[in-house]
JSON list of C-alpha atoms and ligand atoms in Angstrom, two decimals:
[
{"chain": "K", "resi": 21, "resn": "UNK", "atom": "CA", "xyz": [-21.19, -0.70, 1.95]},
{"chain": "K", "resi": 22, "resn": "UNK", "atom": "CA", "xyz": [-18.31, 0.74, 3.36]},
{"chain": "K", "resi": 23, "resn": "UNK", "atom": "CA", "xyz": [-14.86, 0.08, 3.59]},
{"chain": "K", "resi": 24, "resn": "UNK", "atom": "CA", "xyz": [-13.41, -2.86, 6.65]},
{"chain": "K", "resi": 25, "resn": "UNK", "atom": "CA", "xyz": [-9.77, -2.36, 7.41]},
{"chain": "K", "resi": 26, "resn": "UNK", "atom": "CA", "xyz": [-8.54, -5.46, 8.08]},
{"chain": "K", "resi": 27, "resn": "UNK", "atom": "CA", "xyz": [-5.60, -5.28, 6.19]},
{"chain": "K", "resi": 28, "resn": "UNK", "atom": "CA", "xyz": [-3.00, -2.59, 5.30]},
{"chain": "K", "resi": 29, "resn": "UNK", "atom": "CA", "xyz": [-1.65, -2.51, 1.76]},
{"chain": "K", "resi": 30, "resn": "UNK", "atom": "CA", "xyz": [1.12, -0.21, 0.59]},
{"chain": "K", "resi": 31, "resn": "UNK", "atom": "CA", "xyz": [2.22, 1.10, -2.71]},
{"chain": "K", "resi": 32, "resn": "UNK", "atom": "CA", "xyz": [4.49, 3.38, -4.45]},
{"chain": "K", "resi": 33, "resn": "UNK", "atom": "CA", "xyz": [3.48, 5.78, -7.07]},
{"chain": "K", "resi": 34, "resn": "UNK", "atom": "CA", "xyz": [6.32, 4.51, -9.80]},
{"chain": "K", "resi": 35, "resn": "UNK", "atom": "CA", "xyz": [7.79, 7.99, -9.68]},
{"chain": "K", "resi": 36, "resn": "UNK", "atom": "CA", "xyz": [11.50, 8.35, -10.78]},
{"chain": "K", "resi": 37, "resn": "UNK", "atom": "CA", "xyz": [13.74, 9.30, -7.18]},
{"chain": "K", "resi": 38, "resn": "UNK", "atom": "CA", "xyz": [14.83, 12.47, -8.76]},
{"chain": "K", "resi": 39, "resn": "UNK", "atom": "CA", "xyz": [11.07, 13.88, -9.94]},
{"chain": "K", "resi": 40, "resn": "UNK", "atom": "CA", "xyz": [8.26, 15.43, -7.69]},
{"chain": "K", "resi": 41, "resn": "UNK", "atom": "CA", "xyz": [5.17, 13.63, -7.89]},
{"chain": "K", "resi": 42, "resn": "UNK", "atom": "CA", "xyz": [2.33, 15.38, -6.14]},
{"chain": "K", "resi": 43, "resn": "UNK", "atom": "CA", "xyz": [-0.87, 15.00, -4.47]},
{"chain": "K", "resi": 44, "resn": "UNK", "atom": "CA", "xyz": [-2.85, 16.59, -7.27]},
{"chain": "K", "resi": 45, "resn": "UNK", "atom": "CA", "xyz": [-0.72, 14.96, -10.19]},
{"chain": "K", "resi": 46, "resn": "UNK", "atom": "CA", "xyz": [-2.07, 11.73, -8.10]},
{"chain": "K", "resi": 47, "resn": "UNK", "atom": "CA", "xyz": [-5.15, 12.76, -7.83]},
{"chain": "K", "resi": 48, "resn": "UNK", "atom": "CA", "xyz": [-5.65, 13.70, -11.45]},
{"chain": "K", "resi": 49, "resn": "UNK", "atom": "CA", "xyz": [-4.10, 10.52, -12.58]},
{"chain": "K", "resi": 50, "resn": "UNK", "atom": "CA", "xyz": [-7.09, 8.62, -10.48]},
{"chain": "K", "resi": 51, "resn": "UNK", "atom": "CA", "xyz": [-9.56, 10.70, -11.85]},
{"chain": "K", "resi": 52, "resn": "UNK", "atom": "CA", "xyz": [-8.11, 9.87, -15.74]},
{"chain": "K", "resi": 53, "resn": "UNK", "atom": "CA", "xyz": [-8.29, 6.85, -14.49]},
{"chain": "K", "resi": 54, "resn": "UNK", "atom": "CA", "xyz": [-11.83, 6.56, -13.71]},
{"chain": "K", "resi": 55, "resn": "UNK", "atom": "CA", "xyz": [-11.73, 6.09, -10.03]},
{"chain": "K", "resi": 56, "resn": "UNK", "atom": "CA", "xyz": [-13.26, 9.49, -9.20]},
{"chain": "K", "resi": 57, "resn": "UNK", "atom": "CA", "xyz": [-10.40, 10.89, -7.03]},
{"chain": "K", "resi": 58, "resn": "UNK", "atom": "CA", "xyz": [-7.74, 9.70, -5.67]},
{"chain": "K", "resi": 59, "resn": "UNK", "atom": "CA", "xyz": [-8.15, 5.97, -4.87]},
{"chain": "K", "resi": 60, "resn": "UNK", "atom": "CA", "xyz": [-5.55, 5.08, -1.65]},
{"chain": "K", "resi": 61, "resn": "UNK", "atom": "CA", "xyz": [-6.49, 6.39, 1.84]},
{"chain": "K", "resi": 62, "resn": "UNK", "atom": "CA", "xyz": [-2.82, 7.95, 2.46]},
{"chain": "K", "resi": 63, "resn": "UNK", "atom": "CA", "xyz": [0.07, 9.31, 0.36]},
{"chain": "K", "resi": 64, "resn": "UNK", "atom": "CA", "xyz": [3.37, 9.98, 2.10]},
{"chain": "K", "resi": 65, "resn": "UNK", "atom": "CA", "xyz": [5.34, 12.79, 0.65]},
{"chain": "K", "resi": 66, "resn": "UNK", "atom": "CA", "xyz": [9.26, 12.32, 0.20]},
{"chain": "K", "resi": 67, "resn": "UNK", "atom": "CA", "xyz": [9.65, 15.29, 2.83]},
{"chain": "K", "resi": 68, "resn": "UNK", "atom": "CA", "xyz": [7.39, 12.65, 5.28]},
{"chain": "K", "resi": 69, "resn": "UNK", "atom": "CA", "xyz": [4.37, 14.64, 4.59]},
{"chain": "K", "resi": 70, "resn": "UNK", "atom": "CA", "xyz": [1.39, 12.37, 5.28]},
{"chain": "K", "resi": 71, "resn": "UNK", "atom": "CA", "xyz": [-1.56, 13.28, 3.24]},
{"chain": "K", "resi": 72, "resn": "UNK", "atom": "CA", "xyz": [-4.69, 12.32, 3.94]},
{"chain": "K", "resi": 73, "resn": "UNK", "atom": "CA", "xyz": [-6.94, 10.91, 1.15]},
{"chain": "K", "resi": 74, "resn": "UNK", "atom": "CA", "xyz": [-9.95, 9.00, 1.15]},
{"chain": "K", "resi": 75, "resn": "UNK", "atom": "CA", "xyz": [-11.68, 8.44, 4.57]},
{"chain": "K", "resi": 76, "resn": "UNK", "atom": "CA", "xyz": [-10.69, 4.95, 6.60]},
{"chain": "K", "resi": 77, "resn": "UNK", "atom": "CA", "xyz": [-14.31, 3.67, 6.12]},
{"chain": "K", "resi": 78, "resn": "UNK", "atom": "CA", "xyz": [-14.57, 4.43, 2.22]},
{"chain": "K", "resi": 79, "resn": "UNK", "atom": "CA", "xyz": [-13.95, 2.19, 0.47]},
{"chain": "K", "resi": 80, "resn": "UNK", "atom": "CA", "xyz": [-10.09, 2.63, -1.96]},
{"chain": "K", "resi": 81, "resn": "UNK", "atom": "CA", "xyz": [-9.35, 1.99, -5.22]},
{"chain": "K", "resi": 82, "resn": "UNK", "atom": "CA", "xyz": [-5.76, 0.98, -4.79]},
{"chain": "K", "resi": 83, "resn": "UNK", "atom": "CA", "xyz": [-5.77, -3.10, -5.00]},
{"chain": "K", "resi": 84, "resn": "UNK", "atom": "CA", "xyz": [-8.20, -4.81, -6.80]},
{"chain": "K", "resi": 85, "resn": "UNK", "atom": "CA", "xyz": [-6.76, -8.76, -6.37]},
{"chain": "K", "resi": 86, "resn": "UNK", "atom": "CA", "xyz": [-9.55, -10.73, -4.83]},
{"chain": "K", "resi": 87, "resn": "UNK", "atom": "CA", "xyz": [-8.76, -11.54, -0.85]},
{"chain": "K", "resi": 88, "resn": "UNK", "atom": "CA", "xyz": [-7.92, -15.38, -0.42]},
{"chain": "K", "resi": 89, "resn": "UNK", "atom": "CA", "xyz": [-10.83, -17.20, -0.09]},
{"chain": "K", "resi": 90, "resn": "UNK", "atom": "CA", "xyz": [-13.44, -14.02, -0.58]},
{"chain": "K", "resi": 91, "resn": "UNK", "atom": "CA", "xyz": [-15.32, -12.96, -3.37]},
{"chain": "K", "resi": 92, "resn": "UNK", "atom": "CA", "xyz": [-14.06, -9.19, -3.11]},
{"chain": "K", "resi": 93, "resn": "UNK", "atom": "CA", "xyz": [-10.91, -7.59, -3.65]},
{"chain": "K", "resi": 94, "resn": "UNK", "atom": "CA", "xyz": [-8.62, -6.11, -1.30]},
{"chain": "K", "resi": 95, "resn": "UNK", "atom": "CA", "xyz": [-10.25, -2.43, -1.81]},
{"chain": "K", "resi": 96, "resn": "UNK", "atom": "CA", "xyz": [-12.97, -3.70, 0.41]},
{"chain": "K", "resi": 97, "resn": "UNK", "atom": "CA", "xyz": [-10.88, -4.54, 3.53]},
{"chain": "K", "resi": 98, "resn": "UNK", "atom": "CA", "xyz": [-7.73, -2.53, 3.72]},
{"chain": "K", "resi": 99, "resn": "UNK", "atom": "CA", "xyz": [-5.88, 0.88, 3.74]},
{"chain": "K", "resi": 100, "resn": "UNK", "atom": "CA", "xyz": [-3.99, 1.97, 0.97]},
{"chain": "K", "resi": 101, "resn": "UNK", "atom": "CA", "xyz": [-0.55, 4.03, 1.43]},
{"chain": "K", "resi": 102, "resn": "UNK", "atom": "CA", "xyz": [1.32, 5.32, -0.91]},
{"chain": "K", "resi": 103, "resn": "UNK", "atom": "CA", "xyz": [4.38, 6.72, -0.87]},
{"chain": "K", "resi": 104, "resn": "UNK", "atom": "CA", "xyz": [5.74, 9.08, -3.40]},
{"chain": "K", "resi": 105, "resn": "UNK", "atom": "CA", "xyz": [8.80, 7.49, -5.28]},
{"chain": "K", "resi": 106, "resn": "UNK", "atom": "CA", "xyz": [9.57, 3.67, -6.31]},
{"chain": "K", "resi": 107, "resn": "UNK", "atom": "CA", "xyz": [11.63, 3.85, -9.37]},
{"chain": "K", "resi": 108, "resn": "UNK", "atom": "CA", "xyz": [15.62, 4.68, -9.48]},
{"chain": "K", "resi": 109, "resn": "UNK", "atom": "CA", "xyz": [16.15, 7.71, -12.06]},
{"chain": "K", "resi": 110, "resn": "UNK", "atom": "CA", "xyz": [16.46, 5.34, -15.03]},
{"chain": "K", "resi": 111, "resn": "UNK", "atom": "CA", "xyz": [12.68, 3.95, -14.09]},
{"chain": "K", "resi": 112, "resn": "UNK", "atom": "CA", "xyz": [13.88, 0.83, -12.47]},
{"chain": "K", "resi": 113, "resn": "UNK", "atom": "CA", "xyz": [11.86, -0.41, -9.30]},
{"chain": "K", "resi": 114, "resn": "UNK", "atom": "CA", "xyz": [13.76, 0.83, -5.99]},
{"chain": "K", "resi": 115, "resn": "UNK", "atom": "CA", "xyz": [13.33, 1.41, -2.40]},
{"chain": "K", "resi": 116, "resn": "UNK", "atom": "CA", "xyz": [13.75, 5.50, -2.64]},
{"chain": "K", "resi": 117, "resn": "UNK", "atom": "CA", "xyz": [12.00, 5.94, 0.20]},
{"chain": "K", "resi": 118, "resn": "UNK", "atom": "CA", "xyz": [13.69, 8.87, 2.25]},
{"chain": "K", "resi": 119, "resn": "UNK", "atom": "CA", "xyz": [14.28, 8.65, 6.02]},
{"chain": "K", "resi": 120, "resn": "UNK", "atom": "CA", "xyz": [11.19, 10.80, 6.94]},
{"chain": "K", "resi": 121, "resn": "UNK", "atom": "CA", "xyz": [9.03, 8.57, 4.71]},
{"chain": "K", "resi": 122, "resn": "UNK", "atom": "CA", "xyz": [10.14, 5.58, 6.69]},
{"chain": "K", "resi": 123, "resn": "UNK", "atom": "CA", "xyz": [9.93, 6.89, 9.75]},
{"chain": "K", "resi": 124, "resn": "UNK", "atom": "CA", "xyz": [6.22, 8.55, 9.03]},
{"chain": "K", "resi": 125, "resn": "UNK", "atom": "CA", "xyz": [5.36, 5.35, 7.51]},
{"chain": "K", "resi": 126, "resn": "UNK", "atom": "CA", "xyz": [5.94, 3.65, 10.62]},
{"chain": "K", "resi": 127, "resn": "UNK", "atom": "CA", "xyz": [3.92, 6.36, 12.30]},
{"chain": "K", "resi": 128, "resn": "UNK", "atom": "CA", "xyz": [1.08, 5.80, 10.23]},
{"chain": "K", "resi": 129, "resn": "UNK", "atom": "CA", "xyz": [0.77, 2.21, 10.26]},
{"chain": "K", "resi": 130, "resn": "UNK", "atom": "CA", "xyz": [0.83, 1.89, 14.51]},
{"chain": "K", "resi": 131, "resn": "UNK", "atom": "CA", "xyz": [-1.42, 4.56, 14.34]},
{"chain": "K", "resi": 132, "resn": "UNK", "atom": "CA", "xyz": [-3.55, 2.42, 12.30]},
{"chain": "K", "resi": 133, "resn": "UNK", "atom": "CA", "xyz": [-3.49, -0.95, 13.88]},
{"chain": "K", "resi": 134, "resn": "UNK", "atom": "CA", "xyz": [-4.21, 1.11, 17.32]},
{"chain": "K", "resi": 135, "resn": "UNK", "atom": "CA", "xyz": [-7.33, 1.79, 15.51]},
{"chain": "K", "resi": 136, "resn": "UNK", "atom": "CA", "xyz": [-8.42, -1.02, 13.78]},
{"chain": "K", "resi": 137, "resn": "UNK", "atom": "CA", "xyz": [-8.03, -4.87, 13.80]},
{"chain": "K", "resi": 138, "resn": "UNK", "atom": "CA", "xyz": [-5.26, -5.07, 11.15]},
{"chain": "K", "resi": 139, "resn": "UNK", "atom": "CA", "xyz": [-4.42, -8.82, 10.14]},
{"chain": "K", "resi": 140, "resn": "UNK", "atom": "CA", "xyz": [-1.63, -7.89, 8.25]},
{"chain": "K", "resi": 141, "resn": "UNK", "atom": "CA", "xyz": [0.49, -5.35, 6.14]},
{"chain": "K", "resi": 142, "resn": "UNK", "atom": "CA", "xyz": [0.82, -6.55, 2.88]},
{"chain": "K", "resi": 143, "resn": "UNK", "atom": "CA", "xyz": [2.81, -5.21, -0.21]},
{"chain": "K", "resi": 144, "resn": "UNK", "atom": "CA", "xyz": [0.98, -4.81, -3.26]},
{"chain": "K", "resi": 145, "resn": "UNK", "atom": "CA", "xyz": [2.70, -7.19, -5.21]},
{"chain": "K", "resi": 146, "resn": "UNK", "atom": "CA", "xyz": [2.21, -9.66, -1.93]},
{"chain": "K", "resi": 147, "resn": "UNK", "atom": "CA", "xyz": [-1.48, -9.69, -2.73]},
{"chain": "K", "resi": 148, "resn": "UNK", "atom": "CA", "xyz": [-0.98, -10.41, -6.35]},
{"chain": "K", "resi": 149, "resn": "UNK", "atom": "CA", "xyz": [-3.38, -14.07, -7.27]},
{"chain": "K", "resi": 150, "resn": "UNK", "atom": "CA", "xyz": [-1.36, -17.06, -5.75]},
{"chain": "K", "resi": 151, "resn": "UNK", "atom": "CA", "xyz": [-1.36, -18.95, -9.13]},
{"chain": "K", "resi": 152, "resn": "UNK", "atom": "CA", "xyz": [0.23, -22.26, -7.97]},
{"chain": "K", "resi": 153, "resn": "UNK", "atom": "CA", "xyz": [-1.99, -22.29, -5.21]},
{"chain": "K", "resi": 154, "resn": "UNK", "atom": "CA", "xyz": [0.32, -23.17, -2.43]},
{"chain": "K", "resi": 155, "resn": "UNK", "atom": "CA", "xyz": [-0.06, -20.28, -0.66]},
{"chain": "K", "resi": 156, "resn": "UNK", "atom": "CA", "xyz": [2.90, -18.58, -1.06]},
{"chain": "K", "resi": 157, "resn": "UNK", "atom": "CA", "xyz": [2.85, -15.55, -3.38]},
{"chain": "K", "resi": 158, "resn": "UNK", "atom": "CA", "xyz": [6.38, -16.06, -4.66]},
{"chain": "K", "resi": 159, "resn": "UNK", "atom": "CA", "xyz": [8.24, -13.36, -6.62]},
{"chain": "K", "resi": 160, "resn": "UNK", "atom": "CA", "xyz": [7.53, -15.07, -10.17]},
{"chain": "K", "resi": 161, "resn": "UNK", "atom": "CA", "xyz": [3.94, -14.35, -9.26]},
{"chain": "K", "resi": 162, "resn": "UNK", "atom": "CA", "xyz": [4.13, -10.86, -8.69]},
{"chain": "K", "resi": 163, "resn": "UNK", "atom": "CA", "xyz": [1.78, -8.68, -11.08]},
{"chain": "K", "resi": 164, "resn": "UNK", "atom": "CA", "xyz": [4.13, -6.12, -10.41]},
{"chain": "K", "resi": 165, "resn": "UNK", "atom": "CA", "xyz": [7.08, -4.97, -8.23]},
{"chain": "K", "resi": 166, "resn": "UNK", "atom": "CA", "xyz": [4.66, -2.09, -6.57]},
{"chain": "K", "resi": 167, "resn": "UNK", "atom": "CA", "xyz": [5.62, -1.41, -3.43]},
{"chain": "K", "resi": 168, "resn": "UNK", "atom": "CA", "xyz": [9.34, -1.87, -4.62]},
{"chain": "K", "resi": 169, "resn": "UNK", "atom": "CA", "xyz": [10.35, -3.13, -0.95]},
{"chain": "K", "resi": 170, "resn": "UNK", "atom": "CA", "xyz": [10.10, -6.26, 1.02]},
{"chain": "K", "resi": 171, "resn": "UNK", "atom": "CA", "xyz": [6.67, -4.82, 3.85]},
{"chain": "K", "resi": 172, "resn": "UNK", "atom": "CA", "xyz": [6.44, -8.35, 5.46]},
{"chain": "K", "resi": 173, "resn": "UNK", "atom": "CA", "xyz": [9.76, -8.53, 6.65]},
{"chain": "K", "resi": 174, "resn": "UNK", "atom": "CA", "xyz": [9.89, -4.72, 7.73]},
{"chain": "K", "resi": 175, "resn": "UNK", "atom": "CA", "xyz": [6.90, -4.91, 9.54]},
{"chain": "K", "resi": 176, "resn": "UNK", "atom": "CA", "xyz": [5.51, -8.17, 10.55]},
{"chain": "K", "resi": 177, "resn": "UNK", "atom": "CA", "xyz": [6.64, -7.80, 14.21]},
{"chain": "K", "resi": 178, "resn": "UNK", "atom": "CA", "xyz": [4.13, -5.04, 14.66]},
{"chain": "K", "resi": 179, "resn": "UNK", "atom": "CA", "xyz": [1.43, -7.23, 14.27]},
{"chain": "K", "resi": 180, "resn": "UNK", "atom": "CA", "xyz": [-0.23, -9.83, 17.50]},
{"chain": "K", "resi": 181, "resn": "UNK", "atom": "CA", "xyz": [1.82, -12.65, 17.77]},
{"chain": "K", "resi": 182, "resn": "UNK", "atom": "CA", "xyz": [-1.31, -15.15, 17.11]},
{"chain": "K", "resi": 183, "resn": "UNK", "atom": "CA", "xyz": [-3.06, -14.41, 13.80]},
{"chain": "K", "resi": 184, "resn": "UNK", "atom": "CA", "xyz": [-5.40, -16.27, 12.52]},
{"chain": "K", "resi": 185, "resn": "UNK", "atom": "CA", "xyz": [-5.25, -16.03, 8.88]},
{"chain": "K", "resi": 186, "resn": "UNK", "atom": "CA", "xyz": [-8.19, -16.47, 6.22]},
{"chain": "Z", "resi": 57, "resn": "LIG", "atom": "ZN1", "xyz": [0.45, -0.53, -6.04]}
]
């Protein structure tokens, strides 16, 4: 069973704005971590490098929240990006990402809906468990701060006007 993009979810790697944080360091953290190799679909260098990872169709280990109303997580449906940064340089969350990042970001992600039927582009922390159940996932029910930057508002308008969601 492979992997259905119907969602895109991005992350940061938690790397301090003033440290390198590379592909392999990445990838050897995923493999420590037992995920086999590197586990999102697309890291995006601070110089706007995009590298690829794991094909579209395999299946990432990036997000492993259950989807509303499934029985699988989010690893099952979506693309992960990363990009490289997250953290100001005394390791509190921050937008660091560098003009080429946001700009090959943006790239990456029209790219991507061209491709497939993307619902929506989610944070991580925006598909943290909706514990009040009103289906908002509010900010005191993040897991985490990951990606360290508000993705709904940036780019919602991207997406068809009439979604139906799950
Ligand atoms: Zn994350």
């Amino acid at each position: 069973m492979g992997n259905k993009p119907k969602y895109i979810v991005i992350h940061c790697s938690a790397t301090r704005e003033d440290k390198d944080y590379t592909e392999q360091q990445l990838n050897a953290g995923h493999v420590a971590r037992g995920f086999g190799k590197w586990g999102y679909h697309y890291y995006i260098r601070k110089d706007g490098r995009i590298v690829p990872m794991r094909g579209e169709n395999e299946v990432g280990a990036h997000d492993n929240y259950l989807v509303p109303g499934e029985k699988f997580s989010y690893n099952r449906c979506s693309i992960g990006i990363c990009y490289e940064g997250g953290l100001d340089k005394n390791g509190k969350a921050k937008d660091t990402r560098t003009d080429a990042q946001k700009e090959a970001m943006g790239k990456l992600i029209q790219d991507i809906c061209n491709r497939h039927e993307i619902l929506d582009v989610l944070g991580h922390r925006d598909t943290s468990p909706d514990k009040n159940g009103d289906g908002i996932v509010e900010k005191c029910e993040w897991m985490k701060e990951c990606p360290c930057f508000d993705v709904k508002s940036e780019f919602e308008s991207w997406l068809p006007t009439i979604i139906v969601k799950p």
